[in-house]
Amino acid sequence: MKKFVLFFFFLICWAGLASTAQAQYASPCELFGKVYEVKNPKFAQFLVYEEEYESSADVVVYEEDNWLYCTKPGLWHFVDNIEQSNFTVAFVEDRSLAHFTVYFTDTESFAGCNRR
């Protein structure tokens, strides 16, 4: 009985460690919702470069006024508190440092992923 309990305990610990050791990365085409802009790139989940042209951006972003309407990729609502955010971004000056590029549009229907 003691061996069974030890084996069961080992199995639970192993399963817990295995699940926390995996890296989590979200595609930029899956990002929507509440965003917090971090000034220091070291503390951001994603480094973003703002493109000048829509055709060269990975994601076309529309800044939504109400976070409840951010239900598809490219619809972002910027929040003032990091605890309220779904993910954090830092805007970088050098495109080679960015995880992906964005273009901000004024038309909600243009928002979405440009990656093919």
N, CA, C and O atoms as a printed pandas DataFrame, in Angstrom:
     atom_number atom_name residue_name chain_id  residue_number  x_coord  y_coord  z_coord
0              1         N          MET        A               1    0.827   -1.189    0.000
1              2        CA          MET        A               1    0.000    0.000    0.000
2              3         C          MET        A               1    0.872    1.255    0.000
3              4         O          MET        A               1    0.558    2.237   -0.672
4              5         N          LYS        A               2    1.980    1.212    0.766
5              6        CA          LYS        A               2    2.862    2.368    0.854
6              7         C          LYS        A               2    3.502    2.666   -0.508
7              8         O          LYS        A               2    3.673    3.831   -0.867
8              9         N          LYS        A               3    3.855    1.624   -1.266
9             10        CA          LYS        A               3    4.437    1.811   -2.592
10            11         C          LYS        A               3    3.417    2.420   -3.549
11            12         O          LYS        A               3    3.766    3.247   -4.392
12            13         N          PHE        A               4    2.182    2.019   -3.419
13            14        CA          PHE        A               4    1.138    2.558   -4.272
14            15         C          PHE        A               4    0.950    4.054   -4.013
15            16         O          PHE        A               4    0.821    4.831   -4.959
16            17         N          VAL        A               5    0.934    4.461   -2.752
17            18        CA          VAL        A               5    0.772    5.871   -2.384
18            19         C          VAL        A               5    1.967    6.679   -2.889
19            20         O          VAL        A               5    1.791    7.771   -3.430
20            21         N          LEU        A               6    3.180    6.150   -2.718
21            22        CA          LEU        A               6    4.367    6.846   -3.223
22            23         C          LEU        A               6    4.337    6.969   -4.741
23            24         O          LEU        A               6    4.669    8.022   -5.285
24            25         N          PHE        A               7    3.947    5.914   -5.418
25            26        CA          PHE        A               7    3.860    5.956   -6.873
26            27         C          PHE        A               7    2.819    6.989   -7.324
27            28         O          PHE        A               7    3.059    7.749   -8.262
28            29         N          PHE        A               8    1.669    7.012   -6.655
29            30        CA          PHE        A               8    0.613    7.960   -6.986
30            31         C          PHE        A               8    1.078    9.397   -6.751
31            32         O          PHE        A               8    0.809   10.272   -7.573
32            33         N          PHE        A               9    1.771    9.648   -5.642
33            34        CA          PHE        A               9    2.308   10.973   -5.331
34            35         C          PHE        A               9    3.340   11.389   -6.385
35            36         O          PHE        A               9    3.328   12.531   -6.846
36            37         N          PHE        A              10    4.223   10.477   -6.764
37            38        CA          PHE        A              10    5.224   10.755   -7.798
38            39         C          PHE        A              10    4.554   11.089   -9.130
39            40         O          PHE        A              10    4.994   11.997   -9.836
40            41         N          LEU        A              11    3.511   10.372   -9.470
41            42        CA          LEU        A              11    2.789   10.587  -10.716
42            43         C          LEU        A              11    2.152   11.976  -10.746
43            44         O          LEU        A              11    2.202   12.656  -11.771
44            45         N          ILE        A              12    1.566   12.395   -9.652
45            46        CA          ILE        A              12    0.952   13.724   -9.570
46            47         C          ILE        A              12    2.012   14.815   -9.686
47            48         O          ILE        A              12    1.822   15.790  -10.413
48            49         N          CYS        A              13    3.123   14.658   -8.977
49            50        CA          CYS        A              13    4.208   15.646   -9.056
50            51         C          CYS        A              13    4.782   15.722  -10.459
51            52         O          CYS        A              13    5.029   16.815  -10.967
52            53         N          TRP        A              14    4.996   14.588  -11.085
53            54        CA          TRP        A              14    5.552   14.561  -12.430
54            55         C          TRP        A              14    4.620   15.236  -13.434
55            56         O          TRP        A              14    5.078   15.970  -14.310
56            57         N          ALA        A              15    3.329   14.994  -13.313
57            58        CA          ALA        A              15    2.352   15.609  -14.212
58            59         C          ALA        A              15    2.318   17.127  -14.011
59            60         O          ALA        A              15    2.193   17.871  -14.983
60            61         N          GLY        A              16    2.426   17.587  -12.787
61            62        CA          GLY        A              16    2.441   19.020  -12.506
62            63         C          GLY        A              16    3.672   19.703  -13.064
63            64         O          GLY        A              16    3.577   20.795  -13.624
64            65         N          LEU        A              17    4.832   19.072  -12.917
65            66        CA          LEU        A              17    6.061   19.654  -13.445
66            67         C          LEU        A              17    6.085   19.633  -14.964
67            68         O          LEU        A              17    6.581   20.571  -15.588
68            69         N          ALA        A              18    5.568   18.598  -15.552
69            70        CA          ALA        A              18    5.574   18.491  -17.009
70            71         C          ALA        A              18    4.688   19.559  -17.633
71            72         O          ALA        A              18    5.013   20.086  -18.696
72            73         N          SER        A              19    3.585   19.882  -16.994
73            74        CA          SER        A              19    2.679   20.866  -17.583
74            75         C          SER        A              19    3.205   22.285  -17.433
75            76         O          SER        A              19    2.887   23.133  -18.267
76            77         N          THR        A              20    3.995   22.582  -16.408
77            78        CA          THR        A              20    4.510   23.930  -16.224
78            79         C          THR        A              20    5.795   24.172  -16.999
79            80         O          THR        A              20    6.204   25.322  -17.156
80            81         N          ALA        A              21    6.430   23.139  -17.479
81            82        CA          ALA        A              21    7.694   23.317  -18.176
82            83         C          ALA        A              21    7.530   23.676  -19.643
83            84         O          ALA        A              21    8.508   24.052  -20.289
84            85         N          GLN        A              22    6.334   23.573  -20.185
85            86        CA          GLN        A              22    6.117   23.864  -21.586
86            87         C          GLN        A              22    5.986   25.356  -21.810
87            88         O          GLN        A              22    5.338   26.055  -21.032
88            89         N          ALA        A              23    6.610   25.849  -22.888
89            90        CA          ALA        A              23    6.527   27.264  -23.229
90            91         C          ALA        A              23    5.178   27.561  -23.865
91            92         O          ALA        A              23    4.645   26.758  -24.630
92            93         N          GLN        A              24    4.644   28.710  -23.542
93            94        CA          GLN        A              24    3.376   29.135  -24.104
94            95         C          GLN        A              24    3.634   30.306  -25.044
95            96         O          GLN        A              24    4.150   31.338  -24.614
96            97         N          TYR        A              25    3.281   30.161  -26.326
97            98        CA          TYR        A              25    3.437   31.242  -27.279
98            99         C          TYR        A              25    2.160   31.367  -28.085
99           100         O          TYR        A              25    1.680   30.391  -28.661
100          101         N          ALA        A              26    1.619   32.553  -28.123
101          102        CA          ALA        A              26    0.416   32.808  -28.899
102          103         C          ALA        A              26    0.806   33.464  -30.212
103          104         O          ALA        A              26    1.659   34.351  -30.241
104          105         N          SER        A              27    0.193   33.036  -31.275
105          106        CA          SER        A              27    0.413   33.639  -32.578
106          107         C          SER        A              27   -0.179   35.051  -32.569
107          108         O          SER        A              27   -1.205   35.273  -31.926
108          109         N          PRO        A              28    0.430   35.995  -33.255
109          110        CA          PRO        A              28   -0.147   37.340  -33.294
110          111         C          PRO        A              28   -1.534   37.346  -33.931
111          112         O          PRO        A              28   -2.333   38.250  -33.684
112          113         N          CYS        A              29   -1.814   36.345  -34.743
113          114        CA          CYS        A              29   -3.137   36.244  -35.373
114          115         C          CYS        A              29   -4.205   35.780  -34.391
115          116         O          CYS        A              29   -5.386   35.757  -34.739
116          117         N          GLU        A              30   -3.824   35.415  -33.186
117          118        CA          GLU        A              30   -4.768   34.983  -32.162
118          119         C          GLU        A              30   -4.975   36.032  -31.076
119          120         O          GLU        A              30   -5.748   35.807  -30.144
120          121         N          LEU        A              31   -4.296   37.175  -31.182
121          122        CA          LEU        A              31   -4.344   38.175  -30.115
122          123         C          LEU        A              31   -5.493   39.151  -30.309
123          124         O          LEU        A              31   -5.631   39.780  -31.358
124          125         N          PHE        A              32   -6.309   39.261  -29.274
125          126        CA          PHE        A              32   -7.381   40.249  -29.227
126          127         C          PHE        A              32   -7.724   40.485  -27.770
127          128         O          PHE        A              32   -7.352   39.700  -26.898
128          129         N          GLY        A              33   -8.429   41.561  -27.516
129          130        CA          GLY        A              33   -8.855   41.840  -26.150
130          131         C          GLY        A              33   -8.130   43.012  -25.537
131          132         O          GLY        A              33   -7.738   43.959  -26.220
132          133         N          LYS        A              34   -7.959   42.925  -24.223
133          134        CA          LYS        A              34   -7.385   44.030  -23.456
134          135         C          LYS        A              34   -5.862   43.966  -23.469
135          136         O          LYS        A              34   -5.266   42.931  -23.171
136          137         N          VAL        A              35   -5.243   45.100  -23.822
137          138        CA          VAL        A              35   -3.797   45.187  -23.994
138          139         C          VAL        A              35   -3.244   46.249  -23.056
139          140         O          VAL        A              35   -3.825   47.321  -22.889
140          141         N          TYR        A              36   -2.116   45.929  -22.453
141          142        CA          TYR        A              36   -1.398   46.914  -21.640
142          143         C          TYR        A              36   -0.069   47.198  -22.314
143          144         O          TYR        A              36    0.681   46.276  -22.634
144          145         N          GLU        A              37    0.224   48.477  -22.530
145          146        CA          GLU        A              37    1.487   48.860  -23.153
146          147         C          GLU        A              37    2.553   49.061  -22.077
147          148         O          GLU        A              37    2.415   49.901  -21.188
148          149         N          VAL        A              38    3.607   48.275  -22.181
149          150        CA          VAL        A              38    4.726   48.341  -21.249
150          151         C          VAL        A              38    5.806   49.214  -21.876
151          152         O          VAL        A              38    6.098   49.080  -23.064
152          153         N          LYS        A              39    6.392   50.090  -21.103
153          154        CA          LYS        A              39    7.446   50.964  -21.628
154          155         C          LYS        A              39    8.772   50.230  -21.766
155          156         O          LYS        A              39    9.518   50.472  -22.715
156          157         N          ASN        A              40    9.070   49.338  -20.832
157          158        CA          ASN        A              40   10.322   48.588  -20.855
158          159         C          ASN        A              40   10.103   47.264  -21.597
159          160         O          ASN        A              40    9.326   46.429  -21.134
160          161         N          PRO        A              41   10.767   47.055  -22.732
161          162        CA          PRO        A              41   10.561   45.821  -23.515
162          163         C          PRO        A              41   10.888   44.532  -22.764
163          164         O          PRO        A              41   10.398   43.468  -23.141
164          165         N          LYS        A              42   11.694   44.602  -21.725
165          166        CA          LYS        A              42   12.050   43.406  -20.961
166          167         C          LYS        A              42   10.849   42.814  -20.233
167          168         O          LYS        A              42   10.849   41.625  -19.914
168          169         N          PHE        A              43    9.835   43.617  -19.968
169          170        CA          PHE        A              43    8.685   43.167  -19.197
170          171         C          PHE        A              43    7.451   42.894  -20.060
171          172         O          PHE        A              43    6.381   42.605  -19.525
172          173         N          ALA        A              44    7.583   42.981  -21.370
173          174        CA          ALA        A              44    6.451   42.757  -22.269
174          175         C          ALA        A              44    6.411   41.312  -22.745
175          176         O          ALA        A              44    7.449   40.665  -22.884
176          177         N          GLN        A              45    5.225   40.821  -22.990
177          178        CA          GLN        A              45    5.068   39.485  -23.551
178          179         C          GLN        A              45    5.399   39.493  -25.043
179          180         O          GLN        A              45    5.935   38.518  -25.569
180          181         N          PHE        A              46    5.076   40.605  -25.727
181          182        CA          PHE        A              46    5.320   40.716  -27.155
182          183         C          PHE        A              46    5.964   42.053  -27.471
183          184         O          PHE        A              46    5.555   43.093  -26.955
184          185         N          LEU        A              47    6.976   42.014  -28.325
185          186        CA          LEU        A              47    7.602   43.218  -28.838
186          187         C          LEU        A              47    6.991   43.490  -30.204
187          188         O          LEU        A              47    6.948   42.610  -31.064
188          189         N          VAL        A              48    6.520   44.714  -30.395
189          190        CA          VAL        A              48    5.737   45.053  -31.576
190          191         C          VAL        A              48    6.373   46.245  -32.288
191          192         O          VAL        A              48    6.812   47.209  -31.660
192          193         N          TYR        A              49    6.410   46.150  -33.600
193          194        CA          TYR        A              49    6.876   47.257  -34.433
194          195         C          TYR        A              49    5.688   47.794  -35.207
195          196         O          TYR        A              49    4.952   47.021  -35.821
196          197         N          GLU        A              50    5.486   49.107  -35.191
197          198        CA          GLU        A              50    4.361   49.714  -35.893
198          199         C          GLU        A              50    4.769   50.048  -37.324
199          200         O          GLU        A              50    5.662   50.862  -37.556
200          201         N          GLU        A              51    4.111   49.418  -38.263
201          202        CA          GLU        A              51    4.391   49.593  -39.688
202          203         C          GLU        A              51    3.753   50.878  -40.211
203          204         O          GLU        A              51    2.772   51.380  -39.665
204          205         N          GLU        A              52    4.342   51.383  -41.278
205          206        CA          GLU        A              52    3.818   52.581  -41.918
206          207         C          GLU        A              52    2.716   52.244  -42.918
207          208         O          GLU        A              52    1.831   53.059  -43.182
208          209         N          TYR        A              53    2.782   51.025  -43.476
209          210        CA          TYR        A              53    1.827   50.604  -44.493
210          211         C          TYR        A              53    1.101   49.333  -44.061
211          212         O          TYR        A              53    1.692   48.438  -43.457
212          213         N          GLU        A              54   -0.176   49.271  -44.377
213          214        CA          GLU        A              54   -1.005   48.133  -43.984
214          215         C          GLU        A              54   -0.548   46.830  -44.633
215          216         O          GLU        A              54   -0.597   45.771  -44.007
216          217         N          SER        A              55   -0.110   46.905  -45.871
217          218        CA          SER        A              55    0.243   45.689  -46.613
218          219         C          SER        A              55    1.473   44.977  -46.054
219          220         O          SER        A              55    1.630   43.776  -46.269
220          221         N          SER        A              56    2.338   45.682  -45.351
221          222        CA          SER        A              56    3.542   45.047  -44.817
222          223         C          SER        A              56    3.433   44.648  -43.353
223          224         O          SER        A              56    4.402   44.154  -42.776
224          225         N          ALA        A              57    2.267   44.853  -42.740
225          226        CA          ALA        A              57    2.070   44.499  -41.333
226          227         C          ALA        A              57    1.567   43.067  -41.199
227          228         O          ALA        A              57    0.853   42.564  -42.066
228          229         N          ASP        A              58    1.949   42.420  -40.101
229          230        CA          ASP        A              58    1.452   41.075  -39.803
230          231         C          ASP        A              58    0.000   41.115  -39.337
231          232         O          ASP        A              58   -0.802   40.252  -39.692
232          233         N          VAL        A              59   -0.324   42.123  -38.540
233          234        CA          VAL        A              59   -1.670   42.255  -37.986
234          235         C          VAL        A              59   -2.150   43.686  -38.173
235          236         O          VAL        A              59   -1.422   44.634  -37.880
236          237         N          VAL        A              60   -3.368   43.839  -38.658
237          238        CA          VAL        A              60   -4.003   45.151  -38.752
238          239         C          VAL        A              60   -4.856   45.303  -37.503
239          240         O          VAL        A              60   -5.742   44.487  -37.247
240          241         N          VAL        A              61   -4.591   46.347  -36.727
241          242        CA          VAL        A              61   -5.214   46.524  -35.411
242          243         C          VAL        A              61   -6.174   47.704  -35.441
243          244         O          VAL        A              61   -5.863   48.772  -35.968
244          245         N          TYR        A              62   -7.334   47.483  -34.869
245          246        CA          TYR        A              62   -8.304   48.549  -34.648
246          247         C          TYR        A              62   -8.432   48.752  -33.147
247          248         O          TYR        A              62   -8.699   47.803  -32.410
248          249         N          GLU        A              63   -8.240   49.989  -32.691
249          250        CA          GLU        A              63   -8.362   50.300  -31.265
250          251         C          GLU        A              63   -9.836   50.465  -30.906
251          252         O          GLU        A              63  -10.468   51.458  -31.268
252          253         N          GLU        A              64  -10.357   49.505  -30.208
253          254        CA          GLU        A              64  -11.766   49.504  -29.812
254          255         C          GLU        A              64  -11.926   50.317  -28.532
255          256         O          GLU        A              64  -11.089   50.240  -27.634
256          257         N          ASP        A              65  -13.010   51.102  -28.451
257          258        CA          ASP        A              65  -13.283   51.900  -27.256
258          259         C          ASP        A              65  -13.810   51.053  -26.103
259          260         O          ASP        A              65  -13.552   51.356  -24.938
260          261         N          ASN        A              66  -14.538   50.006  -26.422
261          262        CA          ASN        A              66  -15.145   49.152  -25.405
262          263         C          ASN        A              66  -14.538   47.750  -25.523
263          264         O          ASN        A              66  -14.595   47.145  -26.593
264          265         N          TRP        A              67  -13.961   47.233  -24.444
265          266        CA          TRP        A              67  -13.286   45.928  -24.494
266          267         C          TRP        A              67  -14.253   44.778  -24.753
267          268         O          TRP        A              67  -13.823   43.703  -25.169
268          269         N          LEU        A              68  -15.527   44.974  -24.522
269          270        CA          LEU        A              68  -16.504   43.915  -24.762
270          271         C          LEU        A              68  -16.649   43.592  -26.250
271          272         O          LEU        A              68  -17.100   42.501  -26.600
272          273         N          TYR        A              69  -16.280   44.510  -27.116
273          274        CA          TYR        A              69  -16.379   44.282  -28.554
274          275         C          TYR        A              69  -15.108   43.692  -29.150
275          276         O          TYR        A              69  -15.048   43.467  -30.359
276          277         N          CYS        A              70  -14.119   43.442  -28.352
277          278        CA          CYS        A              70  -12.851   42.856  -28.831
278          279         C          CYS        A              70  -12.997   41.336  -28.866
279          280         O          CYS        A              70  -12.536   40.635  -27.966
280          281         N          THR        A              71  -13.636   40.848  -29.905
281          282        CA          THR        A              71  -13.947   39.429  -29.971
282          283         C          THR        A              71  -13.264   38.699  -31.112
283          284         O          THR        A              71  -13.485   37.502  -31.296
284          285         N          LYS        A              72  -12.436   39.397  -31.885
285          286        CA          LYS        A              72  -11.727   38.735  -32.975
286          287         C          LYS        A              72  -10.326   39.315  -33.089
287          288         O          LYS        A              72  -10.071   40.414  -32.595
288          289         N          PRO        A              73   -9.417   38.595  -33.729
289          290        CA          PRO        A              73   -8.029   39.070  -33.843
290          291         C          PRO        A              73   -7.949   40.453  -34.479
291          292         O          PRO        A              73   -8.653   40.764  -35.440
292          293         N          GLY        A              74   -7.068   41.269  -33.910
293          294        CA          GLY        A              74   -6.871   42.620  -34.407
294          295         C          GLY        A              74   -7.693   43.666  -33.699
295          296         O          GLY        A              74   -7.469   44.859  -33.901
296          297         N          LEU        A              75   -8.633   43.261  -32.881
297          298        CA          LEU        A              75   -9.415   44.216  -32.098
298          299         C          LEU        A              75   -8.796   44.320  -30.716
299          300         O          LEU        A              75   -8.871   43.387  -29.917
300          301         N          TRP        A              76   -8.186   45.463  -30.443
301          302        CA          TRP        A              76   -7.473   45.677  -29.188
302          303         C          TRP        A              76   -8.099   46.839  -28.433
303          304         O          TRP        A              76   -8.533   47.825  -29.029
304          305         N          HIS        A              77   -8.137   46.707  -27.114
305          306        CA          HIS        A              77   -8.554   47.780  -26.232
306          307         C          HIS        A              77   -7.420   48.007  -25.228
307          308         O          HIS        A              77   -7.105   47.118  -24.436
308          309         N          PHE        A              78   -6.817   49.178  -25.261
309          310        CA          PHE        A              78   -5.700   49.478  -24.369
310          311         C          PHE        A              78   -6.232   49.869  -22.993
311          312         O          PHE        A              78   -7.116   50.717  -22.872
312          313         N          VAL        A              79   -5.676   49.234  -21.955
313          314        CA          VAL        A              79   -6.091   49.486  -20.573
314          315         C          VAL        A              79   -4.958   50.165  -19.814
315          316         O          VAL        A              79   -3.796   50.114  -20.219
316          317         N          ASP        A              80   -5.323   50.802  -18.704
317          318        CA          ASP        A              80   -4.353   51.538  -17.889
318          319         C          ASP        A              80   -3.742   50.704  -16.778
319          320         O          ASP        A              80   -2.796   51.145  -16.126
320          321         N          ASN        A              81   -4.263   49.509  -16.552
321          322        CA          ASN        A              81   -3.823   48.678  -15.443
322          323         C          ASN        A              81   -3.404   47.308  -15.982
323          324         O          ASN        A              81   -4.163   46.659  -16.701
324          325         N          ILE        A              82   -2.204   46.880  -15.634
325          326        CA          ILE        A              82   -1.678   45.617  -16.159
326          327         C          ILE        A              82   -2.494   44.414  -15.690
327          328         O          ILE        A              82   -2.564   43.407  -16.395
328          329         N          GLU        A              83   -3.105   44.502  -14.524
329          330        CA          GLU        A              83   -3.894   43.388  -14.006
330          331         C          GLU        A              83   -5.156   43.142  -14.822
331          332         O          GLU        A              83   -5.704   42.040  -14.791
332          333         N          GLN        A              84   -5.619   44.141  -15.544
333          334        CA          GLN        A              84   -6.828   44.003  -16.344
334          335         C          GLN        A              84   -6.551   43.451  -17.739
335          336         O          GLN        A              84   -7.487   43.099  -18.457
336          337         N          SER        A              85   -5.297   43.371  -18.127
337          338        CA          SER        A              85   -4.960   43.042  -19.514
338          339         C          SER        A              85   -4.932   41.539  -19.786
339          340         O          SER        A              85   -4.718   40.728  -18.885
340          341         N          ASN        A              86   -5.154   41.194  -21.052
341          342        CA          ASN        A              86   -5.011   39.820  -21.516
342          343         C          ASN        A              86   -3.573   39.535  -21.937
343          344         O          ASN        A              86   -3.102   38.404  -21.823
344          345         N          PHE        A              87   -2.880   40.558  -22.422
345          346        CA          PHE        A              87   -1.476   40.429  -22.796
346          347         C          PHE        A              87   -0.832   41.814  -22.797
347          348         O          PHE        A              87   -1.519   42.835  -22.816
348          349         N          THR        A              88    0.501   41.826  -22.777
349          350        CA          THR        A              88    1.242   43.082  -22.747
350          351         C          THR        A              88    2.112   43.201  -23.988
351          352         O          THR        A              88    2.621   42.209  -24.510
352          353         N          VAL        A              89    2.273   44.439  -24.449
353          354        CA          VAL        A              89    3.120   44.709  -25.601
354          355         C          VAL        A              89    4.038   45.876  -25.284
355          356         O          VAL        A              89    3.738   46.718  -24.437
356          357         N          ALA        A              90    5.158   45.905  -25.980
357          358        CA          ALA        A              90    6.065   47.049  -25.944
358          359         C          ALA        A              90    6.388   47.390  -27.389
359          360         O          ALA        A              90    6.743   46.513  -28.176
360          361         N          PHE        A              91    6.266   48.654  -27.733
361          362        CA          PHE        A              91    6.564   49.083  -29.083
362          363         C          PHE        A              91    8.052   49.381  -29.191
363          364         O          PHE        A              91    8.602   50.123  -28.378
364          365         N          VAL        A              92    8.700   48.802  -30.193
365          366        CA          VAL        A              92   10.138   48.959  -30.381
366          367         C          VAL        A              92   10.403   49.760  -31.647
367          368         O          VAL        A              92    9.594   49.777  -32.575
368          369         N          GLU        A              93   11.558   50.425  -31.663
369          370        CA          GLU        A              93   11.959   51.247  -32.800
370          371         C          GLU        A              93   12.605   50.419  -33.907
371          372         O          GLU        A              93   12.550   50.795  -35.078
372          373         N          ASP        A              94   13.210   49.304  -33.543
373          374        CA          ASP        A              94   13.933   48.457  -34.487
374          375         C          ASP        A              94   13.057   47.266  -34.871
375          376         O          ASP        A              94   12.663   46.472  -34.017
376          377         N          ARG        A              95   12.761   47.154  -36.155
377          378        CA          ARG        A              95   11.873   46.086  -36.625
378          379         C          ARG        A              95   12.448   44.695  -36.374
379          380         O          ARG        A              95   11.696   43.745  -36.154
380          381         N          SER        A              96   13.758   44.570  -36.405
381          382        CA          SER        A              96   14.378   43.253  -36.228
382          383         C          SER        A              96   14.234   42.727  -34.797
383          384         O          SER        A              96   14.438   41.535  -34.564
384          385         N          LEU        A              97   13.896   43.570  -33.856
385          386        CA          LEU        A              97   13.701   43.144  -32.470
386          387         C          LEU        A              97   12.261   42.708  -32.188
387          388         O          LEU        A              97   11.988   42.108  -31.148
388          389         N          ALA        A              98   11.353   43.004  -33.094
389          390        CA          ALA        A              98    9.920   42.761  -32.858
390          391         C          ALA        A              98    9.537   41.311  -33.116
391          392         O          ALA        A              98   10.102   40.643  -33.983
392          393         N          HIS        A              99    8.564   40.843  -32.343
393          394        CA          HIS        A              99    7.982   39.523  -32.576
394          395         C          HIS        A              99    7.068   39.561  -33.793
395          396         O          HIS        A              99    7.005   38.600  -34.560
396          397         N          PHE        A             100    6.360   40.677  -33.968
397          398        CA          PHE        A             100    5.492   40.864  -35.124
398          399         C          PHE        A             100    5.259   42.355  -35.349
399          400         O          PHE        A             100    5.601   43.181  -34.503
400          401         N          THR        A             101    4.674   42.687  -36.494
401          402        CA          THR        A             101    4.431   44.081  -36.851
402          403         C          THR        A             101    2.931   44.334  -36.910
403          404         O          THR        A             101    2.147   43.436  -37.214
404          405         N          VAL        A             102    2.545   45.575  -36.614
405          406        CA          VAL        A             102    1.145   45.964  -36.639
406          407         C          VAL        A             102    0.965   47.245  -37.436
407          408         O          VAL        A             102    1.895   48.034  -37.608
408          409         N          TYR        A             103   -0.239   47.426  -37.910
409          410        CA          TYR        A             103   -0.657   48.671  -38.536
410          411         C          TYR        A             103   -1.991   49.045  -37.910
411          412         O          TYR        A             103   -2.903   48.220  -37.852
412          413         N          PHE        A             104   -2.111   50.274  -37.444
413          414        CA          PHE        A             104   -3.348   50.719  -36.809
414          415         C          PHE        A             104   -4.264   51.338  -37.853
415          416         O          PHE        A             104   -3.873   52.252  -38.580
416          417         N          THR        A             105   -5.493   50.826  -37.916
417          418        CA          THR        A             105   -6.472   51.289  -38.883
418          419         C          THR        A             105   -7.602   52.030  -38.184
419          420         O          THR        A             105   -7.828   51.862  -36.985
420          421         N          ASP        A             106   -8.305   52.848  -38.950
421          422        CA          ASP        A             106   -9.462   53.578  -38.423
422          423         C          ASP        A             106  -10.775   52.860  -38.720
423          424         O          ASP        A             106  -11.838   53.303  -38.286
424          425         N          THR        A             107  -10.706   51.760  -39.456
425          426        CA          THR        A             107  -11.895   51.016  -39.857
426          427         C          THR        A             107  -11.887   49.639  -39.203
427          428         O          THR        A             107  -10.960   48.853  -39.400
428          429         N          GLU        A             108  -12.924   49.356  -38.427
429          430        CA          GLU        A             108  -12.983   48.103  -37.671
430          431         C          GLU        A             108  -12.996   46.875  -38.584
431          432         O          GLU        A             108  -12.404   45.851  -38.244
432          433         N          SER        A             109  -13.645   46.963  -39.708
433          434        CA          SER        A             109  -13.758   45.788  -40.588
434          435         C          SER        A             109  -12.435   45.417  -41.240
435          436         O          SER        A             109  -12.309   44.307  -41.757
436          437         N          PHE        A             110  -11.448   46.298  -41.236
437          438        CA          PHE        A             110  -10.140   45.993  -41.810
438          439         C          PHE        A             110   -9.239   45.255  -40.824
439          440         O          PHE        A             110   -8.199   44.732  -41.224
440          441         N          ALA        A             111   -9.607   45.202  -39.569
441          442        CA          ALA        A             111   -8.780   44.571  -38.541
442          443         C          ALA        A             111   -8.690   43.078  -38.774
443          444         O          ALA        A             111   -9.656   42.436  -39.187
444          445         N          GLY        A             112   -7.517   42.537  -38.502
445          446        CA          GLY        A             112   -7.326   41.102  -38.631
446          447         C          GLY        A             112   -5.900   40.764  -38.972
447          448         O          GLY        A             112   -5.005   41.604  -38.879
448          449         N          CYS        A             113   -5.698   39.527  -39.368
449          450        CA          CYS        A             113   -4.361   39.003  -39.631
450          451         C          CYS        A             113   -4.018   39.151  -41.108
451          452         O          CYS        A             113   -4.845   38.878  -41.978
452          453         N          ASN        A             114   -2.796   39.583  -41.381
453          454        CA          ASN        A             114   -2.304   39.704  -42.749
454          455         C          ASN        A             114   -1.367   38.575  -43.102
455          456         O          ASN        A             114   -0.960   38.463  -44.258
456          457         N          ARG        A             115   -1.009   37.734  -42.151
457          458        CA          ARG        A             115   -0.074   36.635  -42.417
458          459         C          ARG        A             115   -0.748   35.585  -43.280
459          460         O          ARG        A             115   -1.933   35.291  -43.127
460          461         N          ARG        A             116    0.029   35.033  -44.181
461          462        CA          ARG        A             116   -0.513   33.986  -45.040
462          463         C          ARG        A             116    0.166   32.689  -44.759
463          464         O          ARG        A             116   -0.152   31.677  -45.384
